Coordinates of N, CA and C in Angstrom, one line a residue:
X250 N 0.8 -1.2 0.0 CA 0.0 0.0 0.0 C 0.9 1.3 0.0
X251 N 0.3 2.3 -0.6 CA 1.1 3.6 -0.7 C 0.7 4.5 0.5
X252 N 1.7 5.0 1.1 CA 1.5 6.0 2.2 C 2.1 7.3 1.9
X253 N 1.4 8.4 2.1 CA 1.9 9.7 1.7 C 1.6 10.7 2.9
X254 N 2.1 11.9 2.8 CA 2.0 12.9 3.8 C 1.6 14.2 3.2
X255 N 0.6 14.9 3.7 CA 0.2 16.1 3.2 C 0.5 17.2 4.2
X256 N 0.8 18.4 3.7 CA 1.1 19.5 4.7 C -0.1 19.9 5.5
X257 N 0.1 20.3 6.8 CA -0.9 20.7 7.6 C -0.7 22.2 8.1
X258 N -1.7 22.7 8.8 CA -1.6 24.1 9.3 C -1.3 24.1 10.8
X259 N -1.0 23.0 11.3 CA -0.6 22.9 12.7 C -1.8 23.0 13.7
X260 N -3.0 22.9 13.2 CA -4.2 23.0 14.1 C -4.5 21.7 14.8
X261 N -5.0 21.8 16.0 CA -5.4 20.6 16.8 C -6.9 20.6 16.7
X262 N -7.5 19.6 16.0 CA -8.9 19.5 15.8 C -9.5 18.2 16.5
X263 N -10.7 18.3 16.8 CA -11.4 17.1 17.4 C -12.9 17.1 17.0
X264 N -13.5 16.0 17.2 CA -14.9 15.9 16.9 C -15.8 16.5 18.0
X265 N -17.0 16.8 17.7 CA -17.9 17.4 18.7 C -19.2 16.5 18.8
X266 N -19.5 16.2 20.0 CA -20.8 15.4 20.3 C -21.9 16.5 20.4
X267 N -22.8 16.4 19.4 CA -24.0 17.3 19.4 C -25.2 16.8 20.2
X268 N -25.0 15.6 20.8 CA -26.0 15.1 21.7 C -27.2 14.4 21.1
X269 N -27.1 14.0 19.8 CA -28.2 13.4 19.2 C -28.2 11.9 19.6
X270 N -29.3 11.4 20.1 CA -29.4 10.0 20.6 C -30.7 9.4 20.1
X271 N -30.8 8.1 20.0 CA -32.0 7.4 19.6 C -33.1 7.6 20.7
X272 N -34.3 7.6 20.4 CA -35.4 7.8 21.4 C -35.4 6.5 22.3
X273 N -35.9 6.7 23.5 CA -36.1 5.6 24.4 C -37.4 4.9 24.2
X274 N -37.4 3.6 24.6 CA -38.7 2.9 24.5 C -39.0 2.5 23.0
X275 N -40.2 2.1 22.7 CA -40.6 1.8 21.4 C -41.4 3.0 20.8
X276 N -40.9 3.3 19.6 CA -41.5 4.5 18.9 C -42.0 4.0 17.5
X277 N -43.2 4.3 17.2 CA -43.8 4.0 15.9 C -44.1 5.2 15.1
X278 N -43.5 5.4 13.9 CA -43.7 6.5 13.1 C -44.3 6.1 11.8
X279 N -45.4 6.7 11.3 CA -45.9 6.4 10.0 C -46.0 7.6 9.2
X280 N -45.3 7.5 8.0 CA -45.2 8.7 7.1 C -46.0 8.3 5.8
X281 N -46.9 9.1 5.5 CA -47.7 8.9 4.3 C -47.2 9.9 3.2
X282 N -46.7 9.3 2.1 CA -46.0 10.2 1.1 C -46.1 9.5 -0.3
X283 N -46.3 10.2 -1.3 CA -46.3 9.6 -2.6 C -47.7 9.2 -3.1
X284 N -47.8 8.7 -4.3 CA -49.1 8.4 -4.9 C -49.2 6.9 -5.1
X285 N -48.1 6.1 -5.2 CA -48.2 4.7 -5.4 C -48.6 3.9 -4.1
X286 N -49.3 2.8 -4.3 CA -49.7 2.0 -3.2 C -48.6 1.1 -2.8
X287 N -47.6 1.6 -2.2 CA -46.4 0.8 -1.7 C -46.0 1.4 -0.4
X288 N -45.4 0.5 0.4 CA -44.9 0.9 1.8 C -43.5 0.5 2.0
X289 N -42.8 1.1 2.9 CA -41.5 0.8 3.3 C -41.4 0.7 4.8
X290 N -41.0 -0.5 5.3 CA -41.0 -0.7 6.7 C -39.5 -0.8 7.2
X291 N -39.2 -0.1 8.3 CA -37.9 -0.2 8.9 C -38.1 -0.4 10.4
X292 N -37.4 -1.5 10.9 CA -37.4 -1.8 12.3 C -36.0 -1.6 12.9
X293 N -35.9 -0.8 13.9 CA -34.5 -0.5 14.4 C -34.5 -0.8 15.9
X294 N -33.4 -1.5 16.3 CA -33.1 -1.8 17.7 C -31.8 -1.1 18.0
X295 N -31.9 -0.3 19.1 CA -30.7 0.4 19.5 C -30.4 0.3 21.0
X296 N -29.2 0.4 21.4 CA -28.8 0.3 22.8 C -27.3 0.5 23.0
X297 N -26.9 0.3 24.2 CA -25.4 0.5 24.4 C -24.8 -0.8 25.0
X298 N -23.7 -1.1 24.5 CA -22.8 -2.2 25.0 C -21.4 -1.7 24.8
X299 N -20.4 -2.3 25.5 CA -19.0 -1.9 25.4 C -18.5 -2.2 24.0
X300 N -17.8 -1.2 23.5 CA -17.2 -1.3 22.2 C -15.8 -2.0 22.2
X301 N -15.6 -2.9 21.3 CA -14.3 -3.6 21.1 C -14.3 -4.1 19.7
X302 N -13.1 -4.4 19.2 CA -13.0 -5.0 17.9 C -13.8 -6.4 17.8
X303 N -13.6 -7.1 18.9 CA -14.2 -8.5 19.0 C -15.7 -8.3 19.1
X304 N -16.2 -7.4 19.9 CA -17.7 -7.1 20.0 C -18.2 -6.7 18.7
X305 N -17.5 -5.8 18.0 CA -17.9 -5.3 16.7 C -18.1 -6.4 15.7
X306 N -17.2 -7.4 15.7 CA -17.4 -8.5 14.7 C -18.5 -9.3 15.1
X307 N -18.8 -9.6 16.4 CA -19.9 -10.4 16.8 C -21.2 -9.7 16.4
X308 N -21.3 -8.4 16.6 CA -22.5 -7.7 16.2 C -22.7 -7.7 14.7
X309 N -21.7 -7.6 13.9 CA -21.8 -7.7 12.5 C -22.3 -9.0 12.1
X310 N -21.7 -10.1 12.7 CA -22.1 -11.4 12.4 C -23.5 -11.7 12.7
X311 N -24.0 -11.2 13.8 CA -25.4 -11.3 14.2 C -26.3 -10.7 13.2
X312 N -26.0 -9.5 12.7 CA -26.8 -8.9 11.7 C -26.8 -9.7 10.4
X313 N -25.7 -10.3 10.0 CA -25.7 -11.1 8.8 C -26.5 -12.4 9.0
X314 N -26.5 -13.0 10.1 CA -27.3 -14.2 10.4 C -28.8 -13.8 10.3
X315 N -29.1 -12.7 10.9 CA -30.5 -12.2 10.9 C -30.9 -11.9 9.4
X316 N -30.0 -11.3 8.7 CA -30.3 -11.0 7.3 C -30.6 -12.2 6.5
X317 N -29.9 -13.3 6.7 CA -30.2 -14.6 6.0 C -31.6 -15.0 6.2
X318 N -32.0 -15.0 7.5 CA -33.4 -15.5 7.9 C -34.5 -14.5 7.4
X319 N -34.2 -13.2 7.5 CA -35.2 -12.2 7.0 C -35.4 -12.4 5.5
X320 N -34.4 -12.6 4.8 CA -34.5 -12.7 3.3 C -35.2 -14.0 3.0
X321 N -34.9 -15.1 3.7 CA -35.5 -16.4 3.4 C -37.0 -16.4 3.7
X322 N -37.4 -15.8 4.9 CA -38.7 -15.9 5.4 C -39.6 -14.8 4.7
X323 N -39.2 -13.6 4.8 CA -40.0 -12.5 4.2 C -40.1 -12.5 2.7
X324 N -38.9 -12.7 2.1 CA -38.9 -12.6 0.6 C -39.2 -13.9 0.0
X325 N -38.5 -15.0 0.3 CA -38.6 -16.2 -0.4 C -39.8 -17.1 0.0
X326 N -40.0 -17.3 1.3 CA -41.1 -18.2 1.8 C -42.4 -17.5 1.7
X327 N -42.5 -16.3 2.2 CA -43.8 -15.6 2.2 C -44.1 -14.8 0.9
X328 N -43.0 -14.5 0.2 CA -43.2 -13.8 -1.1 C -43.7 -12.4 -0.9
X329 N -43.5 -11.8 0.3 CA -44.0 -10.5 0.6 C -43.2 -9.3 0.2
X330 N -41.9 -9.5 -0.1 CA -41.0 -8.4 -0.4 C -39.8 -8.9 -1.2
X331 N -39.3 -8.1 -2.1 CA -38.2 -8.5 -3.0 C -36.9 -7.9 -2.5
X332 N -37.0 -7.0 -1.5 CA -35.7 -6.3 -1.0 C -35.6 -6.3 0.5
X333 N -36.0 -7.4 1.1 CA -36.0 -7.6 2.6 C -34.5 -7.8 3.0
X334 N -34.1 -7.3 4.2 CA -32.8 -7.5 4.6 C -32.6 -7.0 6.0
X335 N -31.4 -7.3 6.6 CA -31.1 -6.8 8.0 C -29.6 -6.6 8.1
X336 N -29.2 -5.8 9.1 CA -27.8 -5.5 9.3 C -27.7 -5.1 10.7
X337 N -26.4 -5.1 11.2 CA -26.1 -4.6 12.6 C -24.7 -4.0 12.6
X338 N -24.6 -3.0 13.4 CA -23.2 -2.4 13.6 C -23.1 -1.9 15.0
X339 N -21.8 -1.8 15.4 CA -21.5 -1.3 16.8 C -20.6 -0.1 16.6
X340 N -20.9 1.1 17.1 CA -20.1 2.3 17.0 C -19.6 2.6 18.4
X341 N -18.5 3.4 18.4 CA -17.9 3.8 19.7 C -18.1 5.3 19.9
X342 N -18.1 6.1 18.8 CA -18.3 7.5 19.0 C -19.6 8.0 18.3
X343 N -20.3 8.9 18.9 CA -19.9 9.7 20.2 C -20.1 8.9 21.4
X344 N -20.9 7.8 21.4 CA -21.1 6.9 22.5 C -21.0 5.5 22.0
X345 N -20.8 4.5 22.9 CA -20.8 3.1 22.6 C -22.2 2.7 22.3
X346 N -22.6 2.4 21.1 CA -24.0 2.2 20.7 C -24.1 1.2 19.6
X347 N -25.0 0.3 19.7 CA -25.3 -0.6 18.6 C -26.6 -0.2 17.9
X348 N -26.7 -0.7 16.6 CA -28.0 -0.5 15.9 C -28.2 -1.8 15.1
X349 N -29.3 -2.4 15.3 CA -29.8 -3.6 14.5 C -31.0 -3.1 13.7
X350 N -30.9 -3.3 12.3 CA -32.0 -2.8 11.5 C -32.5 -3.9 10.6
X351 N -33.8 -3.8 10.4 CA -34.5 -4.7 9.5 C -35.4 -3.8 8.6
X352 N -35.3 -4.0 7.3 CA -36.1 -3.2 6.4 C -36.6 -4.0 5.2
X353 N -37.8 -3.6 4.7 CA -38.3 -4.3 3.5 C -39.4 -3.4 2.9
X354 N -39.6 -3.5 1.7 CA -40.7 -2.9 1.0 C -41.9 -3.9 0.7
X355 N -43.1 -3.4 0.7 CA -44.2 -4.3 0.5 C -45.5 -3.5 0.2
X356 N -46.6 -4.1 -0.1 CA -47.8 -3.4 -0.3 C -48.4 -3.0 1.0
X357 N -49.2 -1.9 1.1 CA -49.7 -1.5 2.4 C -50.5 -2.5 3.2
X358 N -51.2 -3.4 2.5 CA -51.9 -4.5 3.2 C -51.0 -5.5 3.8
X359 N -49.8 -5.6 3.4 CA -48.9 -6.6 3.9 C -47.9 -6.0 5.0
X360 N -48.1 -4.8 5.3 CA -47.2 -4.2 6.4 C -47.2 -5.0 7.7
X361 N -48.5 -5.2 8.2 CA -48.6 -5.9 9.5 C -48.2 -7.4 9.4
X362 N -48.6 -8.1 8.4 CA -48.2 -9.5 8.3 C -46.7 -9.7 8.1
X363 N -46.1 -8.9 7.3 CA -44.6 -9.0 7.1 C -43.9 -8.5 8.3
X364 N -44.4 -7.5 9.0 CA -43.7 -7.0 10.3 C -43.8 -8.1 11.3
X365 N -44.9 -8.8 11.4 CA -45.1 -9.9 12.3 C -44.1 -11.0 12.0
X366 N -43.9 -11.4 10.7 CA -42.9 -12.4 10.4 C -41.5 -12.0 10.8
X367 N -41.2 -10.7 10.6 CA -39.8 -10.3 10.9 C -39.6 -10.3 12.4
X368 N -40.6 -9.9 13.2 CA -40.5 -9.9 14.7 C -40.5 -11.4 15.2
X369 N -41.1 -12.3 14.6 CA -41.1 -13.7 15.0 C -39.7 -14.2 14.8
X370 N -39.0 -13.8 13.7 CA -37.6 -14.2 13.4 C -36.7 -13.7 14.5
X371 N -37.0 -12.4 14.9 CA -36.2 -11.8 16.0 C -36.3 -12.6 17.3
X372 N -37.6 -13.0 17.6 CA -37.9 -13.8 18.8 C -37.2 -15.2 18.7
X373 N -37.3 -15.8 17.5 CA -36.7 -17.1 17.3 C -35.2 -17.0 17.5
X374 N -34.6 -16.0 17.0 CA -33.1 -15.8 17.1 C -32.7 -15.6 18.6
X375 N -33.5 -14.9 19.3 CA -33.3 -14.8 20.8 C -33.4 -16.1 21.5
X376 N -34.4 -16.9 21.2 CA -34.8 -18.1 21.9 C -33.9 -19.2 21.5
X377 N -33.6 -19.4 20.2 CA -32.9 -20.6 19.7 C -31.5 -20.3 19.2
X378 N -31.2 -19.0 18.9 CA -29.9 -18.7 18.2 C -30.0 -19.0 16.8
X379 N -29.0 -18.7 16.0 CA -29.0 -19.0 14.6 C -28.7 -20.4 14.2
X380 N -29.2 -20.9 13.1 CA -28.9 -22.2 12.6 C -27.4 -22.4 12.3
X381 N -26.9 -23.6 12.6 CA -25.4 -23.8 12.3 C -25.1 -23.6 10.9
X382 N -26.0 -23.9 9.9 CA -25.7 -23.7 8.5 C -25.6 -22.2 8.2
X383 N -26.4 -21.3 8.9 CA -26.3 -19.9 8.7 C -25.0 -19.3 9.3
X384 N -24.6 -19.8 10.5 CA -23.4 -19.4 11.1 C -22.2 -19.7 10.1
X385 N -22.2 -20.9 9.5 CA -21.2 -21.3 8.6 C -21.1 -20.3 7.4
X386 N -22.3 -19.9 6.9 CA -22.4 -19.0 5.7 C -21.8 -17.6 6.1
X387 N -22.2 -17.2 7.3 CA -21.7 -15.9 7.8 C -20.2 -15.9 7.9
X388 N -19.6 -16.9 8.5 CA -18.2 -17.0 8.7 C -17.4 -17.0 7.4
X389 N -18.0 -17.7 6.4 CA -17.4 -17.8 5.1 C -17.4 -16.4 4.4
X390 N -18.5 -15.7 4.6 CA -18.6 -14.3 4.0 C -17.6 -13.4 4.6
X391 N -17.5 -13.5 6.0 CA -16.5 -12.6 6.7 C -15.1 -13.0 6.3
X392 N -14.8 -14.2 6.1 CA -13.4 -14.7 5.8 C -13.1 -14.2 4.4
X393 N -14.0 -14.4 3.4 CA -13.7 -13.9 2.1 C -13.5 -12.4 2.0
X394 N -14.4 -11.7 2.7 CA -14.3 -10.2 2.6 C -12.9 -9.8 3.2
X395 N -12.5 -10.5 4.3 CA -11.2 -10.1 4.9 C -10.1 -10.4 4.0
X396 N -10.1 -11.5 3.3 CA -9.0 -11.8 2.3 C -9.0 -10.7 1.2
X397 N -10.2 -10.3 0.8 CA -10.2 -9.3 -0.3 C -9.7 -7.9 0.3
X398 N -10.2 -7.6 1.5 CA -9.8 -6.3 2.1 C -8.3 -6.2 2.2
X399 N -7.6 -7.3 2.5 CA -6.2 -7.2 2.7 C -5.4 -6.7 1.5
X400 N -6.1 -6.8 0.3 CA -5.5 -6.3 -0.9 C -5.9 -4.9 -1.3
X401 N -6.7 -4.3 -0.5 CA -7.3 -2.9 -0.8 C -6.6 -1.8 0.0
X402 N -6.2 -0.8 -0.6 CA -5.6 0.4 0.1 C -6.6 1.0 1.0
X403 N -7.9 1.1 0.6 CA -8.9 1.7 1.3 C -9.1 1.0 2.7
X404 N -9.0 -0.3 2.7 CA -9.2 -1.0 3.9 C -8.1 -0.7 4.9
X405 N -6.8 -0.6 4.4 CA -5.7 -0.3 5.3 C -5.8 1.1 5.8
X406 N -6.2 2.1 5.0 CA -6.4 3.4 5.4 C -7.4 3.5 6.5
X407 N -8.6 2.9 6.3 CA -9.6 2.9 7.3 C -9.2 2.2 8.6
X408 N -8.4 1.1 8.5 CA -7.9 0.4 9.7 C -7.0 1.3 10.5
X409 N -6.1 2.0 9.8 CA -5.1 2.8 10.5 C -5.8 4.0 11.2
X410 N -6.9 4.5 10.6 CA -7.6 5.6 11.2 C -8.3 5.0 12.5
X411 N -8.9 3.8 12.3 CA -9.6 3.2 13.5 C -8.7 2.9 14.6
X412 N -7.5 2.4 14.3 CA -6.5 2.2 15.4 C -6.1 3.4 16.1
X413 N -5.8 4.5 15.3 CA -5.4 5.8 15.9 C -6.5 6.4 16.7
X414 N -7.8 6.3 16.3 CA -8.9 6.9 17.0 C -9.1 6.2 18.3
X415 N -8.9 4.9 18.3 CA -9.2 4.1 19.5 C -7.9 3.8 20.4
X416 N -6.8 4.3 19.9 CA -5.6 4.1 20.7 C -5.2 2.6 20.8
X417 N -5.4 1.9 19.8 CA -5.1 0.4 19.8 C -3.7 0.1 19.2
X418 N -3.2 -1.0 19.7 CA -1.9 -1.6 19.2 C -2.2 -2.1 17.8
X419 N -1.4 -1.7 16.8 CA -1.6 -2.3 15.4 C -1.6 -3.8 15.3
X420 N -1.0 -4.4 16.4 CA -0.8 -5.9 16.4 C -2.2 -6.6 16.4
X421 N -3.3 -5.9 16.9 CA -4.6 -6.5 16.9 C -5.1 -6.9 15.6
X422 N -4.5 -6.3 14.5 CA -4.9 -6.6 13.2 C -4.6 -8.0 12.8
X423 N -3.7 -8.6 13.5 CA -3.2 -10.0 13.3 C -4.2 -11.0 13.9
X424 N -5.1 -10.6 14.7 CA -6.0 -11.5 15.5 C -7.3 -11.8 14.8
X425 N -7.5 -11.5 13.5 CA -8.8 -11.7 12.9 C -9.2 -13.1 13.0
X426 N -8.4 -14.1 12.7 CA -8.8 -15.5 12.7 C -9.3 -15.9 14.1
X427 N -8.6 -15.4 15.1 CA -9.0 -15.7 16.5 C -10.4 -15.1 16.7
X428 N -10.7 -13.9 16.3 CA -12.0 -13.3 16.5 C -13.0 -14.0 15.7
X429 N -12.7 -14.4 14.5 CA -13.7 -15.1 13.7 C -14.0 -16.5 14.3
X430 N -13.0 -17.1 14.9 CA -13.3 -18.4 15.5 C -14.3 -18.3 16.6
X431 N -14.4 -17.1 17.3 CA -15.3 -16.9 18.4 C -16.7 -16.6 17.9
X432 N -16.9 -16.6 16.6 CA -18.3 -16.4 16.0 C -18.9 -17.8 16.0
X433 N -19.6 -18.1 17.0 CA -20.3 -19.4 17.1 C -21.8 -19.2 17.3
X434 N -22.6 -20.3 17.1 CA -24.0 -20.2 17.3 C -24.4 -19.8 18.7
X435 N -23.6 -20.3 19.7 CA -23.8 -20.0 21.1 C -23.6 -18.6 21.4
X436 N -22.4 -18.1 20.9 CA -22.1 -16.7 21.1 C -23.0 -15.7 20.5
X437 N -23.5 -16.1 19.3 CA -24.4 -15.2 18.6 C -25.8 -15.2 19.3
X438 N -26.2 -16.3 19.8 CA -27.5 -16.4 20.5 C -27.4 -15.4 21.8
X439 N -26.3 -15.5 22.5 CA -26.1 -14.7 23.6 C -26.1 -13.2 23.2
X440 N -25.5 -12.9 22.1 CA -25.5 -11.5 21.6 C -26.9 -11.1 21.2
X441 N -27.7 -12.0 20.6 CA -29.1 -11.7 20.3 C -29.9 -11.4 21.5
X442 N -29.7 -12.1 22.6 CA -30.5 -11.9 23.8 C -30.1 -10.5 24.4
X443 N -28.8 -10.2 24.2 CA -28.3 -8.9 24.8 C -28.8 -7.7 24.0
X444 N -29.0 -7.9 22.7 CA -29.2 -6.7 21.9 C -30.7 -6.5 21.5
X445 N -31.4 -7.6 21.3 CA -32.7 -7.5 20.7 C -33.8 -7.6 21.7
X446 N -34.7 -6.6 21.7 CA -35.8 -6.6 22.7 C -36.8 -7.6 22.3
X447 N -37.4 -8.2 23.3 CA -38.4 -9.3 23.0 C -39.7 -8.6 22.7
X448 N -40.3 -9.0 21.6 CA -41.6 -8.5 21.1 C -42.6 -9.7 21.1
X449 N -43.9 -9.4 21.5 CA -44.9 -10.4 21.5 C -45.3 -10.9 20.1
X450 N -45.8 -12.1 20.1 CA -46.1 -12.7 18.8 C -47.2 -12.0 18.1
X451 N -48.0 -11.2 18.8 CA -49.2 -10.6 18.2 C -48.8 -9.3 17.4
X452 N -47.5 -9.0 17.4 CA -47.1 -7.9 16.6 C -46.8 -6.6 17.3
X453 N -45.9 -5.8 16.8 CA -45.6 -4.5 17.4 C -46.7 -3.5 17.4
X454 N -47.5 -3.4 16.3 CA -48.6 -2.5 16.2 C -49.6 -2.7 17.3
X455 N -50.0 -4.0 17.5 CA -51.0 -4.3 18.5 C -50.4 -4.1 19.9
X456 N -49.1 -4.4 20.1 CA -48.5 -4.3 21.4 C -48.4 -2.8 21.8
X457 N -48.1 -1.9 20.8 CA -48.1 -0.5 21.1 C -49.5 0.0 21.4
X458 N -50.5 -0.5 20.7 CA -51.9 -0.1 21.0 C -52.3 -0.4 22.4
X459 N -51.8 -1.5 23.0 CA -52.1 -1.9 24.3 C -51.2 -1.2 25.4
X460 N -50.3 -0.4 25.0 CA -49.5 0.3 25.9 C -48.5 -0.6 26.6
X461 N -47.9 -1.6 26.0 CA -47.0 -2.5 26.6 C -45.6 -2.0 26.8
X462 N -45.3 -0.9 26.1 CA -44.0 -0.4 26.0 C -43.9 1.0 26.7
X463 N -43.5 1.1 27.9 CA -43.3 2.4 28.6 C -44.7 3.2 28.6
X464 N -44.6 4.4 28.2 CA -45.8 5.3 28.2 C -46.3 5.5 26.8
X465 N -45.9 4.6 25.8 CA -46.3 4.7 24.4 C -47.6 3.9 24.3
X466 N -48.7 4.6 23.9 CA -50.0 3.9 23.7 C -50.7 4.6 22.5
X467 N -50.8 3.8 21.4 CA -51.5 4.4 20.2 C -52.1 3.3 19.4
X468 N -53.4 3.4 19.2 CA -54.1 2.4 18.4 C -53.7 2.5 16.9
X469 N -53.8 1.4 16.2 CA -53.5 1.4 14.7 C -54.3 2.4 14.0
X470 N -55.6 2.6 14.4 CA -56.5 3.6 13.7 C -56.5 4.9 14.4
X471 N -55.5 5.2 15.3 CA -55.5 6.4 16.1 C -54.9 7.6 15.4
X472 N -54.5 7.5 14.2 CA -53.9 8.7 13.5 C -55.0 9.7 13.0
X473 N -54.5 10.7 12.3 CA -55.4 11.7 11.8 C -56.1 11.3 10.5
X474 N -55.6 10.3 9.8 CA -56.2 9.9 8.5 C -56.0 11.0 7.5
X475 N -57.1 11.2 6.7 CA -57.0 12.2 5.6 C -56.8 13.6 6.2
X476 N -57.2 13.8 7.4 CA -57.0 15.2 8.0 C -55.5 15.5 8.2
X477 N -54.7 14.4 8.2 CA -53.3 14.7 8.4 C -52.5 14.7 7.1
X478 N -53.2 14.7 6.0 CA -52.6 14.7 4.6 C -52.8 16.1 4.0
X479 N -51.7 16.7 3.5 CA -51.8 18.0 2.9 C -51.5 17.9 1.4
X480 N -52.4 18.5 0.7 CA -52.2 18.5 -0.8 C -51.0 19.3 -1.2
X481 N -50.2 18.7 -2.1 CA -49.0 19.3 -2.6 C -49.3 20.5 -3.6
X482 N -48.5 21.5 -3.5 CA -48.7 22.6 -4.4 C -48.3 22.3 -5.8
X483 N -48.8 22.9 -6.8 CA -48.5 22.6 -8.2 C -47.0 22.7 -8.5
X484 N -46.3 23.5 -7.8 CA -44.9 23.7 -8.1 C -44.0 22.9 -7.0
X485 N -44.6 22.0 -6.3 CA -43.8 21.3 -5.3 C -42.8 20.4 -6.0
X486 N -41.6 20.4 -5.4 CA -40.5 19.6 -5.9 C -39.6 19.1 -4.8
X487 N -39.4 17.8 -4.8 CA -38.5 17.1 -3.8 C -37.5 16.3 -4.6
X488 N -36.3 16.7 -4.7 CA -35.3 15.9 -5.5 C -35.0 14.6 -4.9
X489 N -35.3 14.3 -3.6 CA -35.0 13.0 -3.1 C -36.0 12.0 -3.5
X490 N -37.2 12.4 -3.9 CA -38.2 11.4 -4.3 C -37.8 10.7 -5.6
X491 N -37.2 11.5 -6.5 CA -36.8 10.9 -7.8 C -35.6 9.9 -7.5
X492 N -34.7 10.3 -6.6 CA -33.6 9.3 -6.3 C -34.1 8.1 -5.7
X493 N -35.1 8.2 -4.8 CA -35.6 7.0 -4.1 C -36.4 6.1 -5.0
X494 N -37.1 6.7 -6.0 CA -38.0 5.9 -6.8 C -37.3 5.5 -8.1
X495 N -36.0 5.9 -8.3 CA -35.3 5.5 -9.5 C -35.0 4.0 -9.5

């Protein structure tokens, strides 16, 4: 890899924490936009656990194992979505925080059934852990990506930045195989129990309507309906809609 040095102005700079944090408890937001009869569902789990390179790999592996099941169940078995998927990541700055996300597109009438399927997979992952065959697939993906990354300058640049930001010994880069060996069904099940909140089998929408989560209580039909929809002006323009619908 090529290493270079650029001139600096001698300034000492640092990042700033602006205090943005995920909301507490369970929050349901419904946004009505566009003319097509199509919906987009995103389920996010957030929380705090200690950051480490080993923990980061475990969280990544958990997200990949969940992704396999979400794609198989929501997309292939139920046929409810063509772009279902899941992922997970662990960040250290500004705070040690993880995010597990599940997302899929579907027709409006399939929002609740597909959401229930996704939540049941989350519950199954917590209760039983991932299948051995899925763990093997995840480890194979991680191994191949690592082999490819070792040949990429961008990977080394990012790794050097990560080491410097976290004050880590560069020798930890030699421990990838050891960290990968720790990716087991048992460890991923423990991580799932740690990260994923347990949701009832009757679905998140119904659970929120019954007020099961903190002080959040809202019925599925409790919105404003058409009263909450504003007609667009003739000259309305949103450049992001074209990008999203492309």
